[in-house]
Amino acid sequence: MPGLQFNDPLSWRAGKPIAVADLLKRLHALSKEMQDMEQDEDTRESFIKVAKELVSPNLLGHKDKGVKALTASCLVDILRLCAPDAPYTGQQLRDIFNLAITQILPALADPSNAYNNQHLYVLSSLAQVKSIVLLSDIPAGETLIKNVFQICFDVISGSSRSSPGEELQKTVELQMTSLLVCLVDESQTLPSEVIDIIVAQFLRTDPKALGANGGKNKKNGITDEKQSTLVLRQLPPAYNMAKYICNACPEKMARHFSQYFSDVIVDASSNAKSKAPSKSKRRNHDELDDSDDEQVGGPAEDDLKELGKVHGLLRELWRACPAVLQNVIPQLEAELSAENIQLRLLATETLGDIIAGIGAAGLPPSPTMDPAAFPSNALANPLEGTVSLNLLTKPSSPQPFPTAHPQAYANYLGRRHDKSTLIRAAWTTGIGRILTTSAGGAGLSQAQEDRLISDLARMMGDADEKVRIAAVKVVGSFSFGEIVSKLGRQGGVTQAGTVLFTLADRVRDRKHTVREEAMTVLARMWGVAVGEIAAENDQICSLLGAIPSKILDTYYTNDIEIMVLLDRVFFEQLLPLSYPPIKTKSTKMSNGSSQAPKDIQIGPEKHDEALDADKIRAERILLLARDLDERAKKVFYAIQTRQLQLSKLMTAYLTRCEDYNGGVMDKNEAHIKEHLTRVIKTFASHLPNPTQATTDLWKFAKMHDRRSYQLIRFCMAPESDYRTVFKAIKEFTKRIVDASSSAAASNGLLDTLIPLVYRVSLIVYNKSHVPAIVDFSRTDGKSLASTAHEVLREISSRTPEVLKAHVQEICKTLQDEAPSNKKSNDAGAVDNLKACASFAAKYPKEIPQDRKFLQAMTSYALNGSPPEAAKYAVSVIWATSEKKEMLGRDLAQKCIKGFQYGGEGFLSRLATLSQLMLLAPNEIDEQTADAILDIAIKQILLQVREPSERSMDAYEWSSTVDTEALAKCWALKILVNRIRSHPDAETLPDVAAPVYTLLSALIEQQGDLATAKNTPSTHKSRLRLLAARQYLKLCTQKSHDALLTPSAFNSLSTVAQDSLQPVRASFLQRLKKYLNQQKLPQRFYTIPFLLAYEPSDHLRSDATTWIKSRAAAFSNMKFQQSSTSNKPNIVMESVFARLLSVLSHHPDYADDAESMIDFARYLIFYLQNVATEDNLSLIYHIAQRVKQCRDAVIPDTSDNSSTEADERLYHLSDLAQITIRKYEDFHSWTIQTMPGKVRLPSSLFSEIKSHSEAQRIAEHNYLPENVEAGIEDLLKAMLRASRTTAHSKKRKSEGGDNDGRDAKKVKGGGLPIRKAPGGFSSSGAAAKEKRAANSHKVSKKPKASSKQQSKNGKESSSGERRRSGRVKEVEKSYAERDSDEDDQEMEMLDADVDVAEGPGSSESDAKAGVVDPDVEGAAEEEDVNGDVAESGEMEHPPEEEGDEEAAEEEEVEEPPPKSTPKGRRKPTVSPRAKTKARPKASVKATRSRTTTTTTTRGKTKAKGRDIDDDEVAD
């Protein structure tokens, strides 16, 4: 092969250069010829001359770029053809590569360059021939190597480009990558600067690094903020080139990277040792906890920034080339155990992100979890927002970290136990990211994922709030699908130990920040899942359906901060004001779709119907209410009831603000300011920071924005539709923001005003929702009919004004569906009738009065099913008809004509007669009344049509009510309603006496009136409960309450200790309702204190909360409501004397030491709920005063000697005094001497006439020995238990009842130990027998004692004695001194302290910030005719019974506990077991037999409809 043919000179002498044109021509010819030549040993000599001329300084340093480009092209060909031995010296090679690196390679950045082909050729030749490796043989070639890397990355990244033009060809990137890989692979070592350059390429994904180091060219997309939202669909070329280099040479790069990170860490550590950083620098990286202060020093702030950058780089290196970190991961693992908190924190955060596949760019945008979005998310077609397509933020892990580095992974998991809260919080965040990214897409095994989920649940229970809130935020970062598929795999919010359960538990956290985050996250979950819940997805319902119940249950904490938080969550997450975000029926939905999804939430209706915003919102309200448990449902309705109460207060506030006129008043300035101050103080008491709230409310008043006043009135007005309310709140918020001087000021003012606006706005009970709710009640769409009826009942009783526009439609439906002898009415008619009855009571003229409608109501009265329908129909007729007297007489005649038990509609007729006896007593003549009484008594009450085959002592509860029991309940109501409406006060005692005797007999004989004692056991419990509740209803009238003697009252109080939990629960709920409504005198406050031994945690907790709320309400009353004198309200304190009286007549009373200690539990229970440092002296004084009186409940003719009943009082007085003293010592309080003395109720206590006898009693200590030590132990145990319970309630959800626990440990826990239900002892003989029996106690043999006790039948005989005594006493007289007179007598003679006549006013409760959900939410309903009476619209209206039934429907019923024959059955509450002769062991054995009961909803079939058992209990 011939050699090189080119022979033209390329060099010249000084001063005689070759023309540029000629030179270019010659170089071009040479280059073209050499490019076509192949490597051949025989032709090497022909290159010698040309090679020498090409390296002349004239060419290498020529000013023309074309000459340089062609020269470089020729030189690389020389190197190619002469390889492997270059015909140049080291210095010449240096010059050659300097030309190629500094001149040619940078020129590649401009593809439009005229010599771009030559540039590309040079690059290609260096890369393919690998002549670039000669750099390693050149002296001091490190600089050139560094320049190669720097220039190549600059060219690829575009930072060296002088002007924007054509994009670089992909070939340039590939060739440069090959060039650099070759250089790395062939070099023994690389300069540290080269590693820095390579490392820097991975930081191109870090927005912070790019923003800090960006060049001048904004087109790079680094500093232009407008470009930050652009999606990056491919990685930067420089990043890819560095990634390829690392993956192509993993071993060498691993060694270099290991050294690089070691140097950085060593430098930071050495700097930390050389200078002790200031405390501020050491704590700059977040706020360290107290344990971090133990460290002497740590990295300085600059070092920390460098370490943070390096650790961020590790995240990206793992995503790009994990192999190069094989030596770095052990170093990172070692940092996990570093003593320095900051290094440990960096390592923990870095390893967590590495495992999760999160790079330097950080996390992708969080999934959209908008509870106000419509349609809501669906699992099959999730609408969680656009999935991020940005490759920089998409989590990615080339290999599963737990498999590649198991030891490092294990050590990372061990950080859960780190002593630093910062580390644990960071670790919690890390495992959350690992779960959400599935370890960067590499996947986790089932065991690994379960371990992390369990750890996440544990961290939500960490001792430090930072860790708990971090765990809560982690759960909030999960998408809806991830919550279901990952977190939900272990169970939902009701399954203990799961993440969702623990999250639900955090809504009661002791720290407000944790509560706020947990409640928001939990509510957002439900808001997003509501679509699937509406679609009846069983999985979602079981996992998340109970969330609203968990949230609303926090209402019972009575914490003001939680109340405000609950309001925000309720109206911003559960029921967002903006839901659904639709303006008109034709607009698109919020997700941009114009098509309604298939039954996600709106059902299969047509498109126009589907976009009815009011219907969609009403459906969500019903869904929320449908799945609430009983406690939460009370809160739900309490929130709506509170709106009515606070709206009146808000109206007063706005009126006062208008009078205040921004501080400019012409007259009555002092009066206006005083009133405004009082209203503001009341409002401020409802908010967490009363001082700030007061300031804000005054500020709002001084703003005097009349438009804002009107907007708030729009929110409260029943005439406002939902859109008006929503727009008013929105505009009000905007006006406050615009009027404030700064964002902080507006936020502070809104924090005060918005919760109040939420509370007073008609958001749920809005008239816009009524048509949709009515529609759901008819069609039962999505199983919402029952809930719709319930909500309609609430609306009709609370805000009937919103029904005005729809009541005609409801009445038309009732008319069309009226029953007859041949057809029954619709099951939902009873709810519509109740709504109409409630509405008619306030707006009778709005109800149709035509003949057809009245005929329909008559049909309901005679044939309505269930019987409640007949009752409500009568109420509608009586409220609206002008001929009601005639209709009432006709109805009565039709009901009694041919009446026969089991006949057609006989239950409806009984219900109609019951209501007529209440509403129309004057229209029923004597003959008709006698016939009605004959039906009620002889045909119903005294008959036993299905005799019980069980023991006569059987006493059980059934969740269903059979026809006979139902008939007896209505018959008993007939008798009670007759005396409730009796018009003559003089003859009332004679008329009422038989009924009172009957009610007492039912209570004392456990509901059995039959002579043969063969009443079915389930009937007895129903009748006993009904009798007790009818007593309560009667006592709501002053004249009837005066007929209830103290003995009968004592018998009534035993129902609170009935052996059946459903009986106790229903009775107590009705009692609390009437007390909250101030319908009962204060003596009834005594009964709840008998729950000291209540075995049900639920009932005892509710009672405790209720008592404390009432005590708080009374303590906030500065003055009595009934007096103009400045006397403090001492209602709850004065009850203590009545409690001692009740306990002295308790059937389980005994005066031995053990019994006294048992009874001390009642006193401690009272003190725990009522006593404060301020009132303890008064309570102690009352206890002393009891010993200065005699018992008046059991009359005694003796004037000098003490009776058995007196001695009981004196025992309890001494017991109370020593208990109060011990309680005082435990709290380090001081009892002050009272300047006067308290008069006790004369109906319970009488004066000791003999001074010597009084002196003897005062000096004598009636307590047996060893009582003091026992009381001290009991007090310690109860106080400790109360503190433990209060703490555990924040940690775990409510548990089941503890009826089955060992009941003997009286001194350590409140346990049930009462005998069979009966009345109170009315004679001293029975008590003497018990005390005599107590002297014969034997050793502890539980089973033997229990059996012997049962065989002897002592309990039965004792019970018979008590019953006979009580019945005898009841028959004497039901008249007693007026209870109000007794209350008035309890006044401080010298100190001028009076007892309030009544339990207070609703205004007082509002001022105290107390709203009891038991009363306000579920049980408190206005009487259908009662409100009319109060407003003066009726002259002498009787009380309507209908609302009581509604309250009953909402009360919690329980299945029956196991019952045992009389003499062996363990009753529920008392400090003594069976008879007093029983040894302690037998007591323990008996107590342990109590059966745990669970809450259920009782139903019974009657006339084709399920009837709640509590509907007929009253």
PDB file of C-alpha atoms in Angstrom, residues 73 89 617 1067:
ATOM      1  CA  SER A  73      -8.485  16.721  12.506  1.00  0.00           C
ATOM      2  CA  THR A  89       7.114  13.797  22.652  1.00  0.00           C
ATOM      3  CA  ARG A 617     -75.229  17.745  49.644  1.00  0.00           C
ATOM      4  CA  PHE A1067     -84.256   5.836  82.930  1.00  0.00           C
TER       5      PHE A1067
END
